[in-house]
PDB file of C-alpha atoms in Angstrom:
ATOM      1  CA  MET A   1      66.560 128.176  55.691  1.00  0.00           C
ATOM      2  CA  SER A   2      67.793 125.719  52.966  1.00  0.00           C
ATOM      3  CA  PHE A   3      66.776 122.024  52.599  1.00  0.00           C
ATOM      4  CA  THR A   4      70.428 121.152  53.655  1.00  0.00           C
ATOM      5  CA  ARG A   5      70.538 123.010  56.423  1.00  0.00           C
ATOM      6  CA  ILE A   6      67.012 121.664  57.599  1.00  0.00           C
ATOM      7  CA  ALA A   7      68.009 118.027  57.103  1.00  0.00           C
ATOM      8  CA  VAL A   8      71.221 118.548  59.374  1.00  0.00           C
ATOM      9  CA  VAL A   9      69.107 120.368  62.079  1.00  0.00           C
ATOM     10  CA  SER A  10      66.609 117.274  61.819  1.00  0.00           C
ATOM     11  CA  CYS A  11      69.455 114.636  62.211  1.00  0.00           C
ATOM     12  CA  ALA A  12      71.157 116.823  65.054  1.00  0.00           C
ATOM     13  CA  LEU A  13      67.830 116.714  66.736  1.00  0.00           C
ATOM     14  CA  ILE A  14      66.965 113.013  66.218  1.00  0.00           C
ATOM     15  CA  ALA A  15      70.329 111.938  67.262  1.00  0.00           C
ATOM     16  CA  PHE A  16      70.057 114.173  70.435  1.00  0.00           C
ATOM     17  CA  ALA A  17      66.409 112.524  71.190  1.00  0.00           C
ATOM     18  CA  ALA A  18      68.279 109.090  70.671  1.00  0.00           C
ATOM     19  CA  SER A  19      71.218 110.018  73.359  1.00  0.00           C
ATOM     20  CA  LEU A  20      68.527 110.908  75.926  1.00  0.00           C
ATOM     21  CA  CYS A  21      66.537 107.789  75.445  1.00  0.00           C
ATOM     22  CA  SER A  22      69.278 105.518  75.702  1.00  0.00           C
ATOM     23  CA  ALA A  23      70.613 107.092  78.901  1.00  0.00           C
ATOM     24  CA  ALA A  24      69.725 104.917  81.937  1.00  0.00           C
ATOM     25  CA  ASP A  25      68.295 106.095  84.834  1.00  0.00           C
ATOM     26  CA  LEU A  26      70.329 105.979  88.267  1.00  0.00           C
ATOM     27  CA  GLY A  27      68.822 103.048  89.841  1.00  0.00           C
ATOM     28  CA  GLN A  28      69.932 101.084  86.566  1.00  0.00           C
ATOM     29  CA  VAL A  29      73.514 102.282  86.830  1.00  0.00           C
ATOM     30  CA  VAL A  30      73.568 101.812  90.583  1.00  0.00           C
ATOM     31  CA  ARG A  31      72.468  98.167  90.102  1.00  0.00           C
ATOM     32  CA  THR A  32      74.712  97.579  87.427  1.00  0.00           C
ATOM     33  CA  LEU A  33      77.171  98.208  90.295  1.00  0.00           C
ATOM     34  CA  GLU A  34      75.957  96.551  92.826  1.00  0.00           C
ATOM     35  CA  GLN A  35      74.949  93.332  90.898  1.00  0.00           C
ATOM     36  CA  GLY A  36      78.227  93.428  89.119  1.00  0.00           C
ATOM     37  CA  TYR A  37      80.123  93.406  92.439  1.00  0.00           C
ATOM     38  CA  ALA A  38      77.829  90.650  93.640  1.00  0.00           C
ATOM     39  CA  THR A  39      79.844  88.829  91.189  1.00  0.00           C
ATOM     40  CA  LEU A  40      83.301  89.634  91.817  1.00  0.00           C
ATOM     41  CA  ASN A  41      85.715  87.292  93.554  1.00  0.00           C
ATOM     42  CA  ASP A  42      88.826  88.713  92.668  1.00  0.00           C
ATOM     43  CA  VAL A  43      89.936  91.930  90.533  1.00  0.00           C
ATOM     44  CA  GLN A  44      93.540  92.737  89.330  1.00  0.00           C
ATOM     45  CA  ALA A  45      94.365  96.100  87.639  1.00  0.00           C
ATOM     46  CA  ASP A  46      96.796  98.937  87.026  1.00  0.00           C
ATOM     47  CA  PHE A  47      95.891 101.973  88.417  1.00  0.00           C
ATOM     48  CA  ASN A  48      96.993 105.748  88.099  1.00  0.00           C
ATOM     49  CA  GLN A  49      96.574 107.941  91.100  1.00  0.00           C
ATOM     50  CA  ARG A  50      96.510 111.716  91.680  1.00  0.00           C
ATOM     51  CA  SER A  51      96.283 113.043  95.023  1.00  0.00           C
ATOM     52  CA  THR A  52      95.855 117.354  95.860  1.00  0.00           C
ATOM     53  CA  ILE A  53      96.626 118.387  99.043  1.00  0.00           C
ATOM     54  CA  SER A  54      94.256 121.450  99.330  1.00  0.00           C
ATOM     55  CA  ALA A  55      95.960 123.364 101.887  1.00  0.00           C
ATOM     56  CA  MET A  56      98.998 123.606 100.364  1.00  0.00           C
ATOM     57  CA  LYS A  57      97.999 123.186  96.564  1.00  0.00           C
ATOM     58  CA  ARG A  58     100.270 120.332  95.809  1.00  0.00           C
ATOM     59  CA  GLU A  59      99.508 117.520  93.516  1.00  0.00           C
ATOM     60  CA  GLU A  60     101.036 113.909  93.949  1.00  0.00           C
ATOM     61  CA  LYS A  61     101.208 111.333  91.299  1.00  0.00           C
ATOM     62  CA  GLY A  62     101.667 107.396  91.596  1.00  0.00           C
ATOM     63  CA  GLY A  63     100.794 104.445  89.962  1.00  0.00           C
ATOM     64  CA  GLY A  64     101.028 100.542  89.967  1.00  0.00           C
ATOM     65  CA  GLU A  65      99.188  97.409  90.203  1.00  0.00           C
ATOM     66  CA  LEU A  66      96.350  96.309  92.632  1.00  0.00           C
ATOM     67  CA  PHE A  67      94.830  93.030  93.656  1.00  0.00           C
ATOM     68  CA  ILE A  68      91.616  92.677  95.692  1.00  0.00           C
ATOM     69  CA  LYS A  69      90.122  89.245  96.622  1.00  0.00           C
ATOM     70  CA  LYS A  70      86.787  88.877  98.758  1.00  0.00           C
ATOM     71  CA  GLY A  71      86.439  86.979 101.270  1.00  0.00           C
ATOM     72  CA  GLY A  72      84.038  86.430 104.025  1.00  0.00           C
ATOM     73  CA  GLY A  73      83.354  89.815 105.742  1.00  0.00           C
ATOM     74  CA  LYS A  74      86.485  91.274 107.351  1.00  0.00           C
ATOM     75  CA  ASP A  75      88.811  88.471 105.547  1.00  0.00           C
ATOM     76  CA  ALA A  76      88.924  90.793 102.447  1.00  0.00           C
ATOM     77  CA  MET A  77      92.299  91.024 101.078  1.00  0.00           C
ATOM     78  CA  PHE A  78      93.778  93.709  99.007  1.00  0.00           C
ATOM     79  CA  ARG A  79      97.448  94.630  97.655  1.00  0.00           C
ATOM     80  CA  PHE A  80      98.596  98.009  96.029  1.00  0.00           C
ATOM     81  CA  ASN A  81     102.083  97.536  94.550  1.00  0.00           C
ATOM     82  CA  TYR A  82     103.202 101.202  93.828  1.00  0.00           C
ATOM     83  CA  THR A  83     105.857 101.888  91.226  1.00  0.00           C
ATOM     84  CA  LYS A  84     105.858 105.294  92.026  1.00  0.00           C
ATOM     85  CA  PRO A  85     106.536 106.010  94.557  1.00  0.00           C
ATOM     86  CA  LYS A  86     107.877 102.506  95.581  1.00  0.00           C
ATOM     87  CA  GLN A  87     105.893 101.159  98.075  1.00  0.00           C
ATOM     88  CA  GLN A  88     103.790  98.162  98.811  1.00  0.00           C
ATOM     89  CA  ILE A  89     100.364  98.298 101.024  1.00  0.00           C
ATOM     90  CA  ILE A  90      99.437  94.412 101.412  1.00  0.00           C
ATOM     91  CA  CYS A  91      96.441  93.323 103.592  1.00  0.00           C
ATOM     92  CA  ASN A  92      95.536  89.795 104.403  1.00  0.00           C
ATOM     93  CA  GLY A  93      92.265  90.539 106.066  1.00  0.00           C
ATOM     94  CA  LYS A  94      93.467  90.713 109.628  1.00  0.00           C
ATOM     95  CA  LYS A  95      97.168  92.741 109.260  1.00  0.00           C
ATOM     96  CA  VAL A  96      97.730  95.591 106.943  1.00  0.00           C
ATOM     97  CA  TRP A  97     101.768  95.785 105.832  1.00  0.00           C
ATOM     98  CA  TYR A  98     102.866  99.671 104.659  1.00  0.00           C
ATOM     99  CA  TYR A  99     106.313  98.649 103.274  1.00  0.00           C
ATOM    100  CA  GLN A 100     108.926 101.580 102.088  1.00  0.00           C
ATOM    101  CA  PRO A 101     111.931  99.680 100.593  1.00  0.00           C
ATOM    102  CA  ASP A 102     113.829 102.749  99.928  1.00  0.00           C
ATOM    103  CA  GLN A 103     113.583 103.573 103.826  1.00  0.00           C
ATOM    104  CA  LYS A 104     114.073  99.763 104.647  1.00  0.00           C
ATOM    105  CA  GLN A 105     110.930 100.001 106.973  1.00  0.00           C
ATOM    106  CA  VAL A 106     107.525  98.327 107.028  1.00  0.00           C
ATOM    107  CA  MET A 107     104.867  99.619 109.202  1.00  0.00           C
ATOM    108  CA  VAL A 108     102.575  96.718 110.589  1.00  0.00           C
ATOM    109  CA  MET A 109      99.122  97.499 111.992  1.00  0.00           C
ATOM    110  CA  GLU A 110      95.691  95.692 112.607  1.00  0.00           C
ATOM    111  CA  LEU A 111      92.930  96.134 109.915  1.00  0.00           C
ATOM    112  CA  ALA A 112      90.371  97.459 112.337  1.00  0.00           C
ATOM    113  CA  GLN A 113      92.982  99.856 113.450  1.00  0.00           C
ATOM    114  CA  MET A 114      93.571 100.981 109.724  1.00  0.00           C
ATOM    115  CA  PHE A 115      89.988 101.817 109.457  1.00  0.00           C
ATOM    116  CA  ALA A 116      88.890 102.905 112.459  1.00  0.00           C
ATOM    117  CA  GLY A 117      86.828 106.172 113.258  1.00  0.00           C
ATOM    118  CA  GLY A 118      84.447 105.775 110.513  1.00  0.00           C
ATOM    119  CA  ASN A 119      86.982 104.771 107.789  1.00  0.00           C
ATOM    120  CA  ALA A 120      84.989 101.601 107.685  1.00  0.00           C
ATOM    121  CA  VAL A 121      82.728 102.851 104.795  1.00  0.00           C
ATOM    122  CA  ALA A 122      86.056 103.149 102.680  1.00  0.00           C
ATOM    123  CA  LEU A 123      87.133  99.559 103.406  1.00  0.00           C
ATOM    124  CA  ASN A 124      83.572  98.324 102.152  1.00  0.00           C
ATOM    125  CA  TYR A 125      83.629 100.341  99.121  1.00  0.00           C
ATOM    126  CA  LEU A 126      87.624  99.343  98.297  1.00  0.00           C
ATOM    127  CA  THR A 127      87.000  95.743  98.870  1.00  0.00           C
ATOM    128  CA  GLY A 128      83.416  95.709  97.314  1.00  0.00           C
ATOM    129  CA  MET A 129      82.242  93.975 100.181  1.00  0.00           C
ATOM    130  CA  GLY A 130      79.290  96.656 100.972  1.00  0.00           C
ATOM    131  CA  HIS A 131      76.293  97.716  99.016  1.00  0.00           C
ATOM    132  CA  VAL A 132      76.664 101.542  98.017  1.00  0.00           C
ATOM    133  CA  SER A 133      73.147 102.080  98.089  1.00  0.00           C
ATOM    134  CA  LYS A 134      73.076 101.389 101.956  1.00  0.00           C
ATOM    135  CA  ASP A 135      76.192 103.282 102.951  1.00  0.00           C
ATOM    136  CA  PHE A 136      75.626 106.649 100.565  1.00  0.00           C
ATOM    137  CA  ASP A 137      73.044 108.907  99.329  1.00  0.00           C
ATOM    138  CA  ILE A 138      73.781 108.616  95.461  1.00  0.00           C
ATOM    139  CA  ALA A 139      72.839 111.303  92.692  1.00  0.00           C
ATOM    140  CA  PHE A 140      74.321 111.878  89.328  1.00  0.00           C
ATOM    141  CA  GLY A 141      77.083 114.209  88.814  1.00  0.00           C
ATOM    142  CA  THR A 142      76.894 117.898  87.677  1.00  0.00           C
ATOM    143  CA  GLU A 143      76.883 115.854  84.150  1.00  0.00           C
ATOM    144  CA  GLN A 144      75.182 112.569  83.898  1.00  0.00           C
ATOM    145  CA  LYS A 145      77.729 111.164  81.768  1.00  0.00           C
ATOM    146  CA  ASP A 146      81.558 111.926  80.585  1.00  0.00           C
ATOM    147  CA  LYS A 147      82.869 112.833  77.314  1.00  0.00           C
ATOM    148  CA  LYS A 148      83.559 109.108  76.697  1.00  0.00           C
ATOM    149  CA  GLY A 149      79.706 107.783  77.228  1.00  0.00           C
ATOM    150  CA  ASN A 150      80.398 106.604  80.996  1.00  0.00           C
ATOM    151  CA  TYR A 151      78.005 107.571  83.890  1.00  0.00           C
ATOM    152  CA  VAL A 152      79.317 109.749  86.563  1.00  0.00           C
ATOM    153  CA  LEU A 153      77.877 109.206  90.378  1.00  0.00           C
ATOM    154  CA  GLU A 154      78.290 111.257  93.504  1.00  0.00           C
ATOM    155  CA  LEU A 155      77.982 109.580  96.939  1.00  0.00           C
ATOM    156  CA  THR A 156      77.747 111.093 100.031  1.00  0.00           C
ATOM    157  CA  PRO A 157      78.182 108.747 102.955  1.00  0.00           C
ATOM    158  CA  LYS A 158      75.099 108.416 105.017  1.00  0.00           C
ATOM    159  CA  GLN A 159      77.503 108.543 108.502  1.00  0.00           C
ATOM    160  CA  LYS A 160      79.842 111.535 108.347  1.00  0.00           C
ATOM    161  CA  ASN A 161      83.629 110.314 108.756  1.00  0.00           C
ATOM    162  CA  PRO A 162      86.788 112.092 108.473  1.00  0.00           C
ATOM    163  CA  ALA A 163      88.254 109.943 105.747  1.00  0.00           C
ATOM    164  CA  MET A 164      85.519 110.445 103.018  1.00  0.00           C
ATOM    165  CA  ALA A 165      83.159 113.478 102.607  1.00  0.00           C
ATOM    166  CA  LYS A 166      82.434 112.302  99.267  1.00  0.00           C
ATOM    167  CA  LEU A 167      82.939 109.298  96.714  1.00  0.00           C
ATOM    168  CA  GLN A 168      82.949 109.948  92.938  1.00  0.00           C
ATOM    169  CA  LEU A 169      82.420 106.957  90.902  1.00  0.00           C
ATOM    170  CA  THR A 170      82.761 106.693  86.976  1.00  0.00           C
ATOM    171  CA  ILE A 171      80.910 103.629  85.600  1.00  0.00           C
ATOM    172  CA  GLN A 172      81.516 102.177  82.356  1.00  0.00           C
ATOM    173  CA  GLY A 173      78.516 103.152  79.854  1.00  0.00           C
ATOM    174  CA  ALA A 174      79.078  99.801  77.901  1.00  0.00           C
ATOM    175  CA  ALA A 175      78.694  97.745  81.441  1.00  0.00           C
ATOM    176  CA  VAL A 176      75.172  99.722  81.929  1.00  0.00           C
ATOM    177  CA  GLU A 177      74.193  99.110  78.281  1.00  0.00           C
ATOM    178  CA  GLN A 178      75.068  95.387  78.647  1.00  0.00           C
ATOM    179  CA  PHE A 179      72.926  95.174  81.903  1.00  0.00           C
ATOM    180  CA  LEU A 180      69.886  96.870  80.519  1.00  0.00           C
ATOM    181  CA  ALA A 181      70.313  94.688  77.463  1.00  0.00           C
ATOM    182  CA  LYS A 182      70.465  91.431  79.084  1.00  0.00           C
ATOM    183  CA  GLY A 183      68.900  91.997  82.437  1.00  0.00           C
ATOM    184  CA  HIS A 184      71.955  90.905  84.640  1.00  0.00           C
ATOM    185  CA  PRO A 185      75.456  92.138  85.126  1.00  0.00           C
ATOM    186  CA  THR A 186      78.331  91.227  82.609  1.00  0.00           C
ATOM    187  CA  THR A 187      80.931  92.923  84.291  1.00  0.00           C
ATOM    188  CA  PRO A 188      82.068  92.379  87.834  1.00  0.00           C
ATOM    189  CA  PHE A 189      84.069  95.734  88.249  1.00  0.00           C
ATOM    190  CA  PRO A 190      82.272  98.206  86.220  1.00  0.00           C
ATOM    191  CA  ILE A 191      84.096 101.239  87.753  1.00  0.00           C
ATOM    192  CA  VAL A 192      86.570 103.285  85.502  1.00  0.00           C
ATOM    193  CA  SER A 193      87.748 105.614  88.031  1.00  0.00           C
ATOM    194  CA  SER A 194      86.910 106.713  91.674  1.00  0.00           C
ATOM    195  CA  MET A 195      87.741 109.997  93.564  1.00  0.00           C
ATOM    196  CA  VAL A 196      87.418 110.334  97.241  1.00  0.00           C
ATOM    197  CA  THR A 197      87.396 113.901  98.914  1.00  0.00           C
ATOM    198  CA  ASP A 198      87.835 114.074 102.805  1.00  0.00           C
ATOM    199  CA  GLN A 199      86.393 116.426 104.928  1.00  0.00           C
ATOM    200  CA  THR A 200      89.299 118.915 104.289  1.00  0.00           C
ATOM    201  CA  GLY A 201      88.848 118.894 100.512  1.00  0.00           C
ATOM    202  CA  ASN A 202      92.023 116.760  99.958  1.00  0.00           C
ATOM    203  CA  THR A 203      91.631 114.460  97.098  1.00  0.00           C
ATOM    204  CA  THR A 204      92.456 111.088  95.784  1.00  0.00           C
ATOM    205  CA  ARG A 205      91.538 110.230  92.142  1.00  0.00           C
ATOM    206  CA  ILE A 206      92.361 106.757  90.889  1.00  0.00           C
ATOM    207  CA  GLU A 207      91.904 105.577  87.161  1.00  0.00           C
ATOM    208  CA  TYR A 208      91.604 101.686  86.538  1.00  0.00           C
ATOM    209  CA  SER A 209      93.099 100.029  83.665  1.00  0.00           C
ATOM    210  CA  ASN A 210      94.158  96.531  82.180  1.00  0.00           C
ATOM    211  CA  VAL A 211      91.293  95.376  84.395  1.00  0.00           C
ATOM    212  CA  LYS A 212      91.111  91.139  84.913  1.00  0.00           C
ATOM    213  CA  THR A 213      88.401  89.935  87.105  1.00  0.00           C
ATOM    214  CA  ASN A 214      87.648  86.304  88.623  1.00  0.00           C
ATOM    215  CA  ARG A 215      90.965  85.082  87.758  1.00  0.00           C
ATOM    216  CA  GLY A 216      91.718  83.111  90.845  1.00  0.00           C
ATOM    217  CA  VAL A 217      94.261  85.084  92.577  1.00  0.00           C
ATOM    218  CA  ASP A 218      96.477  83.238  94.813  1.00  0.00           C
ATOM    219  CA  SER A 219      95.895  84.309  98.612  1.00  0.00           C
ATOM    220  CA  GLY A 220      99.603  84.085  99.165  1.00  0.00           C
ATOM    221  CA  LYS A 221      99.738  87.123  97.361  1.00  0.00           C
ATOM    222  CA  PHE A 222      98.300  89.163 100.238  1.00  0.00           C
ATOM    223  CA  THR A 223     101.014  88.032 102.697  1.00  0.00           C
ATOM    224  CA  PHE A 224     104.380  89.646 103.231  1.00  0.00           C
ATOM    225  CA  LYS A 225     107.551  88.492 104.274  1.00  0.00           C
ATOM    226  CA  VAL A 226     109.784  90.911 106.244  1.00  0.00           C
ATOM    227  CA  PRO A 227     113.022  91.088 104.074  1.00  0.00           C
ATOM    228  CA  ALA A 228     116.326  90.973 106.092  1.00  0.00           C
ATOM    229  CA  GLY A 229     117.625  94.264 107.206  1.00  0.00           C
ATOM    230  CA  VAL A 230     114.317  95.904 107.353  1.00  0.00           C
ATOM    231  CA  GLU A 231     112.951  97.565 110.399  1.00  0.00           C
ATOM    232  CA  VAL A 232     109.581  96.891 111.665  1.00  0.00           C
ATOM    233  CA  ILE A 233     107.436  99.553 112.991  1.00  0.00           C
ATOM    234  CA  LYS A 234     104.301  98.472 115.016  1.00  0.00           C
ATOM    235  CA  LYS A 235     101.203 100.530 115.656  1.00  0.00           C
TER     236      LYS A 235
END
């Protein structure tokens, strides 16, 4: 083997060893997520959503802008403004409005009703109110990191529910590195993407971008005034 080839192989081995040493353990990644959420008051972000219906082998795509604002327990609020398909899902902490402007209909239900049947775990994750290590068994994914250096977590609910058989979270590698370097979280919302798989194998993957945190989102963003001519359907 030539000196050049030996040097190249040596450098490759050193780089590989360095990458292993720099990888965080599972507990450190989970703490980056949980302690980051503890500093989160509100978040605004763009999102792209891809849902797959297993039985029909059909994929649906959507996207838009989301807002989440933490409150005291049940008062957590959220708003999803979909540009495709055009619709809105708004919650003020007590009621949920599902507005479809093209059909001139809005469905109204109590928040507790929407998340009945074990779906509270999904709500806790959505609003950032829960502690994932309390609600889930957590492990790294098949690959500990994705191609961009972000960490992939596989979460299985400790209590079985129909809405979520498994949750996959991709956590910013940079957020984990900063957490390790400084000893405290610097990113309130370190999630790059999430994917929920239900008991029938259907999946919904959401990728987040243009994330803005703790900007003081107005609570008025989470109320809905029914437009004239829109039918109200109460569940």
